[in-house]
């Protein structure tokens, strides 16, 4: 009898279970001590401890996000039952709900320990921290959730209630540091000082040993915030809002003078050999408060961007064309029906000026004559147009720390890291939409998504350090094919065979010095 035939006689059934990125992700969660930290704050008498349930949910967000009621079905398709020694049916709705409620009183403390563990394990720089806000929308009434409000939606879901999420990440590696779920109607500019207090709370007790500079966008860097940063000794870097008070500084140098000072920063998409995009000179800037009295001196970087100049010019041309077209329409209707009346005609002109306020100063408008004999003339104003063209492409970065022009530009441009992290929360981790009905459970689920984001960011950082310049999303995609074949025999025995690793999977596991994937085919202690 052939071996194949003998094998088939003893065979009961074969099935495949997904291993995926488990060999990559579990070592990260182990180094962060996720299970043991959560269990210390949330001890329980259940068959499956809170830390293990939290780990499963974080793995699900990273590998194949599902609604919470489908997590058990997903787990049954993976090797996690063997790895964790936990039957998938234990991850039912009530068990997950119990976890979310148990976590809620301890979210800040658990997160602080996880961040400290990450900093200690991986030697992450804290010299620059990037701060931003995003919104997370919800469907449903949520009448008892006080933080869920209608507000400015970054998801274009203005008809849905939302919370806002404050997020701070490290500058160089993009590692999440501090986050807070706040009211969905909160204005960006009211948050920076409270955010700084929350950040200090997370970093308390950590041997920082360096001055922290907080990088943010202009929405969170208004005049009063800057004054408070100076008063409290907080380092900052970001763009000033476009206000008339700064116009003189903004126009302090001609475009020719600015283009004598190219900056070395290059976007990743810029091809080698292309001319510089950014130019800049350091200038002093005086900043006075709005509601807070006082004036402070800051260091400014007057930036000229060739790409922004083109965008500014194109936008102005488009608006100006529409404004002139509207004026021309008024002119063609002149002395007919309502347009016989000068007052009504002026009303229509003022509406057009209101609709195109950014370009109205570029056009001289004259309406003359008596009712019924009106004459409308409009012409481009040469000097304001020349000034607008000279202003194209300019903006001001400011800081209260002694940074060079190159450092200011480089670290401000790294602000796109936090935008990418927010996109990760809303994309691969699928934090939205959320259908939970209790605010406490909502905040706990956001916390678990943040734990997943922490692992996601560390994975990307480790790949970079191993000279594998690849996003964590692409890395996880490369491990999608990793599976295990379970062969069950009639005598009750089972043979588990890992499918061959791809060249990339093998290279990555070796580069990061990860344990062999085979160890996850049986129960291991992850604490």
PDB file of C-alpha atoms in Angstrom, residues 241-416:
ATOM      1  CA  UNK A 241      -2.507  82.177  11.147  1.00  0.00           C
ATOM      2  CA  UNK A 242      -2.765  84.573   8.204  1.00  0.00           C
ATOM      3  CA  UNK A 243      -3.535  87.802  10.087  1.00  0.00           C
ATOM      4  CA  UNK A 244      -2.918  91.420   9.085  1.00  0.00           C
ATOM      5  CA  UNK A 245      -0.717  91.851  12.163  1.00  0.00           C
ATOM      6  CA  UNK A 246       1.956  89.669  10.536  1.00  0.00           C
ATOM      7  CA  UNK A 247       1.684  91.054   7.022  1.00  0.00           C
ATOM      8  CA  UNK A 248       4.716  93.327   7.371  1.00  0.00           C
ATOM      9  CA  UNK A 249       6.904  90.397   8.475  1.00  0.00           C
ATOM     10  CA  UNK A 250       5.452  88.196   5.745  1.00  0.00           C
ATOM     11  CA  UNK A 251       6.477  90.731   3.094  1.00  0.00           C
ATOM     12  CA  UNK A 252       9.814  91.660   4.698  1.00  0.00           C
ATOM     13  CA  UNK A 253      11.807  90.123   1.828  1.00  0.00           C
ATOM     14  CA  UNK A 254      11.218  90.173  -1.884  1.00  0.00           C
ATOM     15  CA  UNK A 255      10.718  86.889  -3.716  1.00  0.00           C
ATOM     16  CA  UNK A 256      14.117  87.364  -5.334  1.00  0.00           C
ATOM     17  CA  UNK A 257      15.754  87.696  -1.908  1.00  0.00           C
ATOM     18  CA  UNK A 258      13.912  84.630  -0.587  1.00  0.00           C
ATOM     19  CA  UNK A 259      15.026  82.528  -3.531  1.00  0.00           C
ATOM     20  CA  UNK A 260      18.616  83.237  -2.600  1.00  0.00           C
ATOM     21  CA  UNK A 261      18.074  81.018   0.478  1.00  0.00           C
ATOM     22  CA  UNK A 262      16.987  77.520  -0.614  1.00  0.00           C
ATOM     23  CA  UNK A 263      16.143  75.017   2.132  1.00  0.00           C
ATOM     24  CA  UNK A 264      17.462  71.482   1.890  1.00  0.00           C
ATOM     25  CA  UNK A 265      14.155  69.832   2.826  1.00  0.00           C
ATOM     26  CA  UNK A 266      12.789  67.729  -0.032  1.00  0.00           C
ATOM     27  CA  UNK A 267       9.412  65.933  -0.112  1.00  0.00           C
ATOM     28  CA  UNK A 268       9.726  62.187  -0.670  1.00  0.00           C
ATOM     29  CA  UNK A 269       7.891  62.478  -3.959  1.00  0.00           C
ATOM     30  CA  UNK A 270      10.365  65.026  -5.342  1.00  0.00           C
ATOM     31  CA  UNK A 271      12.662  63.546  -7.940  1.00  0.00           C
ATOM     32  CA  UNK A 272      16.431  63.815  -7.685  1.00  0.00           C
ATOM     33  CA  UNK A 273      17.882  66.777  -9.552  1.00  0.00           C
ATOM     34  CA  UNK A 274      14.724  68.872  -9.408  1.00  0.00           C
ATOM     35  CA  UNK A 275      15.169  72.446  -8.154  1.00  0.00           C
ATOM     36  CA  UNK A 276      14.328  73.303  -4.532  1.00  0.00           C
ATOM     37  CA  UNK A 277      10.692  73.782  -3.614  1.00  0.00           C
ATOM     38  CA  UNK A 278      11.194  75.629  -0.328  1.00  0.00           C
ATOM     39  CA  UNK A 279      13.135  78.783   0.465  1.00  0.00           C
ATOM     40  CA  UNK A 280      13.313  80.635   3.754  1.00  0.00           C
ATOM     41  CA  UNK A 281      14.990  83.184   5.996  1.00  0.00           C
ATOM     42  CA  UNK A 282      14.846  83.615   9.768  1.00  0.00           C
ATOM     43  CA  UNK A 283      13.026  86.751  10.934  1.00  0.00           C
ATOM     44  CA  UNK A 284      12.000  88.135  14.346  1.00  0.00           C
ATOM     45  CA  UNK A 285       8.255  88.086  15.043  1.00  0.00           C
ATOM     46  CA  UNK A 286       6.374  89.991  17.730  1.00  0.00           C
ATOM     47  CA  UNK A 287       3.163  88.284  18.840  1.00  0.00           C
ATOM     48  CA  UNK A 288       0.501  90.057  20.912  1.00  0.00           C
ATOM     49  CA  UNK A 289      -2.364  88.342  22.672  1.00  0.00           C
ATOM     50  CA  UNK A 290      -5.990  88.670  21.699  1.00  0.00           C
ATOM     51  CA  UNK A 291      -7.883  88.005  24.928  1.00  0.00           C
ATOM     52  CA  UNK A 292      -4.699  87.649  26.968  1.00  0.00           C
ATOM     53  CA  UNK A 293      -2.643  90.774  27.536  1.00  0.00           C
ATOM     54  CA  UNK A 294       1.021  90.756  26.634  1.00  0.00           C
ATOM     55  CA  UNK A 295       3.496  90.577  23.782  1.00  0.00           C
ATOM     56  CA  UNK A 296       6.223  87.996  23.219  1.00  0.00           C
ATOM     57  CA  UNK A 297       9.156  87.774  20.831  1.00  0.00           C
ATOM     58  CA  UNK A 298       9.403  84.616  18.727  1.00  0.00           C
ATOM     59  CA  UNK A 299      11.741  83.362  16.055  1.00  0.00           C
ATOM     60  CA  UNK A 300      10.059  83.165  12.675  1.00  0.00           C
ATOM     61  CA  UNK A 301      10.926  81.402   9.461  1.00  0.00           C
ATOM     62  CA  UNK A 302       9.596  83.248   6.433  1.00  0.00           C
ATOM     63  CA  UNK A 303       8.940  80.443   3.947  1.00  0.00           C
ATOM     64  CA  UNK A 304       8.407  80.656   0.217  1.00  0.00           C
ATOM     65  CA  UNK A 305       7.088  77.518  -1.486  1.00  0.00           C
ATOM     66  CA  UNK A 306       7.023  77.311  -5.281  1.00  0.00           C
ATOM     67  CA  UNK A 307       4.216  74.758  -5.177  1.00  0.00           C
ATOM     68  CA  UNK A 308       2.127  76.820  -2.787  1.00  0.00           C
ATOM     69  CA  UNK A 309       2.758  79.857  -4.998  1.00  0.00           C
ATOM     70  CA  UNK A 310       1.276  77.997  -7.957  1.00  0.00           C
ATOM     71  CA  UNK A 311      -1.697  76.826  -5.899  1.00  0.00           C
ATOM     72  CA  UNK A 312      -2.301  80.350  -4.577  1.00  0.00           C
ATOM     73  CA  UNK A 313      -2.147  81.781  -8.097  1.00  0.00           C
ATOM     74  CA  UNK A 314      -4.488  79.128  -9.506  1.00  0.00           C
ATOM     75  CA  UNK A 315      -6.991  79.627  -6.699  1.00  0.00           C
ATOM     76  CA  UNK A 316      -6.953  83.398  -7.118  1.00  0.00           C
ATOM     77  CA  UNK A 317      -7.406  83.106 -10.887  1.00  0.00           C
ATOM     78  CA  UNK A 318     -10.370  80.779 -10.453  1.00  0.00           C
ATOM     79  CA  UNK A 319     -12.097  83.001  -7.879  1.00  0.00           C
ATOM     80  CA  UNK A 320     -11.323  86.149  -9.844  1.00  0.00           C
ATOM     81  CA  UNK A 321     -12.773  84.670 -13.033  1.00  0.00           C
ATOM     82  CA  UNK A 322     -15.984  83.805 -11.210  1.00  0.00           C
ATOM     83  CA  UNK A 323     -16.182  87.227  -9.559  1.00  0.00           C
ATOM     84  CA  UNK A 324     -15.672  89.026 -12.863  1.00  0.00           C
ATOM     85  CA  UNK A 325     -18.241  86.766 -14.515  1.00  0.00           C
ATOM     86  CA  UNK A 326     -20.782  87.711 -11.848  1.00  0.00           C
ATOM     87  CA  UNK A 327     -20.034  91.405 -12.293  1.00  0.00           C
ATOM     88  CA  UNK A 328     -20.392  90.971 -16.040  1.00  0.00           C
ATOM     89  CA  UNK A 329     -23.790  89.336 -15.523  1.00  0.00           C
ATOM     90  CA  UNK A 330     -24.887  92.292 -13.413  1.00  0.00           C
ATOM     91  CA  UNK A 331     -23.628  94.630 -16.132  1.00  0.00           C
ATOM     92  CA  UNK A 332     -25.614  92.797 -18.824  1.00  0.00           C
ATOM     93  CA  UNK A 333     -28.791  93.036 -16.727  1.00  0.00           C
ATOM     94  CA  UNK A 334     -28.227  96.712 -16.020  1.00  0.00           C
ATOM     95  CA  UNK A 335     -31.214  99.031 -16.602  1.00  0.00           C
ATOM     96  CA  UNK A 336     -33.646  96.119 -16.966  1.00  0.00           C
ATOM     97  CA  UNK A 337     -36.364  95.246 -14.450  1.00  0.00           C
ATOM     98  CA  UNK A 338     -34.931  95.435 -10.869  1.00  0.00           C
ATOM     99  CA  UNK A 339     -31.506  96.411 -12.213  1.00  0.00           C
ATOM    100  CA  UNK A 340     -32.923  99.821 -13.191  1.00  0.00           C
ATOM    101  CA  UNK A 341     -32.624 100.664  -9.498  1.00  0.00           C
ATOM    102  CA  UNK A 342     -29.146 101.736  -8.270  1.00  0.00           C
ATOM    103  CA  UNK A 343     -29.781 100.550  -4.705  1.00  0.00           C
ATOM    104  CA  UNK A 344     -30.768  97.058  -5.875  1.00  0.00           C
ATOM    105  CA  UNK A 345     -27.778  96.917  -8.236  1.00  0.00           C
ATOM    106  CA  UNK A 346     -25.399  97.901  -5.423  1.00  0.00           C
ATOM    107  CA  UNK A 347     -26.980  95.193  -3.274  1.00  0.00           C
ATOM    108  CA  UNK A 348     -26.141  92.590  -5.945  1.00  0.00           C
ATOM    109  CA  UNK A 349     -22.591  93.951  -6.274  1.00  0.00           C
ATOM    110  CA  UNK A 350     -22.092  93.735  -2.497  1.00  0.00           C
ATOM    111  CA  UNK A 351     -23.347  90.140  -2.488  1.00  0.00           C
ATOM    112  CA  UNK A 352     -20.816  89.283  -5.174  1.00  0.00           C
ATOM    113  CA  UNK A 353     -18.073  90.990  -3.147  1.00  0.00           C
ATOM    114  CA  UNK A 354     -19.115  89.024  -0.073  1.00  0.00           C
ATOM    115  CA  UNK A 355     -19.051  85.730  -1.981  1.00  0.00           C
ATOM    116  CA  UNK A 356     -15.579  86.481  -3.382  1.00  0.00           C
ATOM    117  CA  UNK A 357     -14.146  88.401  -0.442  1.00  0.00           C
ATOM    118  CA  UNK A 358     -10.572  87.197  -0.968  1.00  0.00           C
ATOM    119  CA  UNK A 359     -10.351  88.791  -4.424  1.00  0.00           C
ATOM    120  CA  UNK A 360     -12.718  91.755  -4.187  1.00  0.00           C
ATOM    121  CA  UNK A 361      -9.853  94.179  -3.371  1.00  0.00           C
ATOM    122  CA  UNK A 362      -8.257  93.276  -6.704  1.00  0.00           C
ATOM    123  CA  UNK A 363     -11.108  94.827  -8.700  1.00  0.00           C
ATOM    124  CA  UNK A 364     -12.166  98.473  -8.832  1.00  0.00           C
ATOM    125  CA  UNK A 365     -15.963  98.696  -9.234  1.00  0.00           C
ATOM    126  CA  UNK A 366     -17.770 101.904 -10.253  1.00  0.00           C
ATOM    127  CA  UNK A 367     -21.531 102.306 -10.625  1.00  0.00           C
ATOM    128  CA  UNK A 368     -22.621 105.675 -11.968  1.00  0.00           C
ATOM    129  CA  UNK A 369     -25.740 107.393 -13.336  1.00  0.00           C
ATOM    130  CA  UNK A 370     -29.361 107.786 -12.362  1.00  0.00           C
ATOM    131  CA  UNK A 371     -31.903 104.979 -12.005  1.00  0.00           C
ATOM    132  CA  UNK A 372     -32.633 103.567 -15.434  1.00  0.00           C
ATOM    133  CA  UNK A 373     -29.459 105.085 -16.874  1.00  0.00           C
ATOM    134  CA  UNK A 374     -26.846 103.232 -14.844  1.00  0.00           C
ATOM    135  CA  UNK A 375     -23.291 102.558 -16.036  1.00  0.00           C
ATOM    136  CA  UNK A 376     -21.140  99.826 -14.452  1.00  0.00           C
ATOM    137  CA  UNK A 377     -17.368  99.724 -14.929  1.00  0.00           C
ATOM    138  CA  UNK A 378     -14.900  97.330 -13.287  1.00  0.00           C
ATOM    139  CA  UNK A 379     -11.162  96.923 -13.805  1.00  0.00           C
ATOM    140  CA  UNK A 380      -8.279  94.960 -12.297  1.00  0.00           C
ATOM    141  CA  UNK A 381      -6.320  97.091  -9.829  1.00  0.00           C
ATOM    142  CA  UNK A 382      -2.683  96.888 -10.876  1.00  0.00           C
ATOM    143  CA  UNK A 383      -0.899  97.508  -7.547  1.00  0.00           C
ATOM    144  CA  UNK A 384      -3.042  95.168  -5.361  1.00  0.00           C
ATOM    145  CA  UNK A 385      -2.703  92.462  -8.030  1.00  0.00           C
ATOM    146  CA  UNK A 386       1.075  92.819  -8.097  1.00  0.00           C
ATOM    147  CA  UNK A 387       1.157  92.671  -4.294  1.00  0.00           C
ATOM    148  CA  UNK A 388      -1.014  89.526  -4.259  1.00  0.00           C
ATOM    149  CA  UNK A 389       1.276  87.865  -6.785  1.00  0.00           C
ATOM    150  CA  UNK A 390       4.323  88.782  -4.724  1.00  0.00           C
ATOM    151  CA  UNK A 391       2.631  87.301  -1.635  1.00  0.00           C
ATOM    152  CA  UNK A 392       1.885  83.952  -3.293  1.00  0.00           C
ATOM    153  CA  UNK A 393       3.572  80.941  -1.697  1.00  0.00           C
ATOM    154  CA  UNK A 394       4.513  82.614   1.591  1.00  0.00           C
ATOM    155  CA  UNK A 395       3.804  81.619   5.183  1.00  0.00           C
ATOM    156  CA  UNK A 396       5.379  82.067   8.611  1.00  0.00           C
ATOM    157  CA  UNK A 397       6.606  79.322  10.930  1.00  0.00           C
ATOM    158  CA  UNK A 398       7.318  80.373  14.513  1.00  0.00           C
ATOM    159  CA  UNK A 399       9.058  78.874  17.515  1.00  0.00           C
ATOM    160  CA  UNK A 400      10.363  79.915  20.915  1.00  0.00           C
ATOM    161  CA  UNK A 401      13.380  77.620  20.722  1.00  0.00           C
ATOM    162  CA  UNK A 402      16.776  78.252  19.027  1.00  0.00           C
ATOM    163  CA  UNK A 403      16.202  76.126  15.936  1.00  0.00           C
ATOM    164  CA  UNK A 404      17.876  76.649  12.585  1.00  0.00           C
ATOM    165  CA  UNK A 405      15.824  77.336   9.463  1.00  0.00           C
ATOM    166  CA  UNK A 406      16.473  73.775   8.284  1.00  0.00           C
ATOM    167  CA  UNK A 407      15.354  72.292  11.619  1.00  0.00           C
ATOM    168  CA  UNK A 408      12.168  74.363  11.675  1.00  0.00           C
ATOM    169  CA  UNK A 409      11.216  73.254   8.185  1.00  0.00           C
ATOM    170  CA  UNK A 410      12.114  69.607   8.635  1.00  0.00           C
ATOM    171  CA  UNK A 411      10.252  69.147  11.913  1.00  0.00           C
ATOM    172  CA  UNK A 412       7.197  71.065  10.796  1.00  0.00           C
ATOM    173  CA  UNK A 413       6.928  68.962   7.644  1.00  0.00           C
ATOM    174  CA  UNK A 414       7.021  65.843   9.839  1.00  0.00           C
ATOM    175  CA  UNK A 415       3.547  66.921  11.000  1.00  0.00           C
ATOM    176  CA  UNK A 416       2.139  64.734   8.239  1.00  0.00           C
TER     177      UNK A 416
END
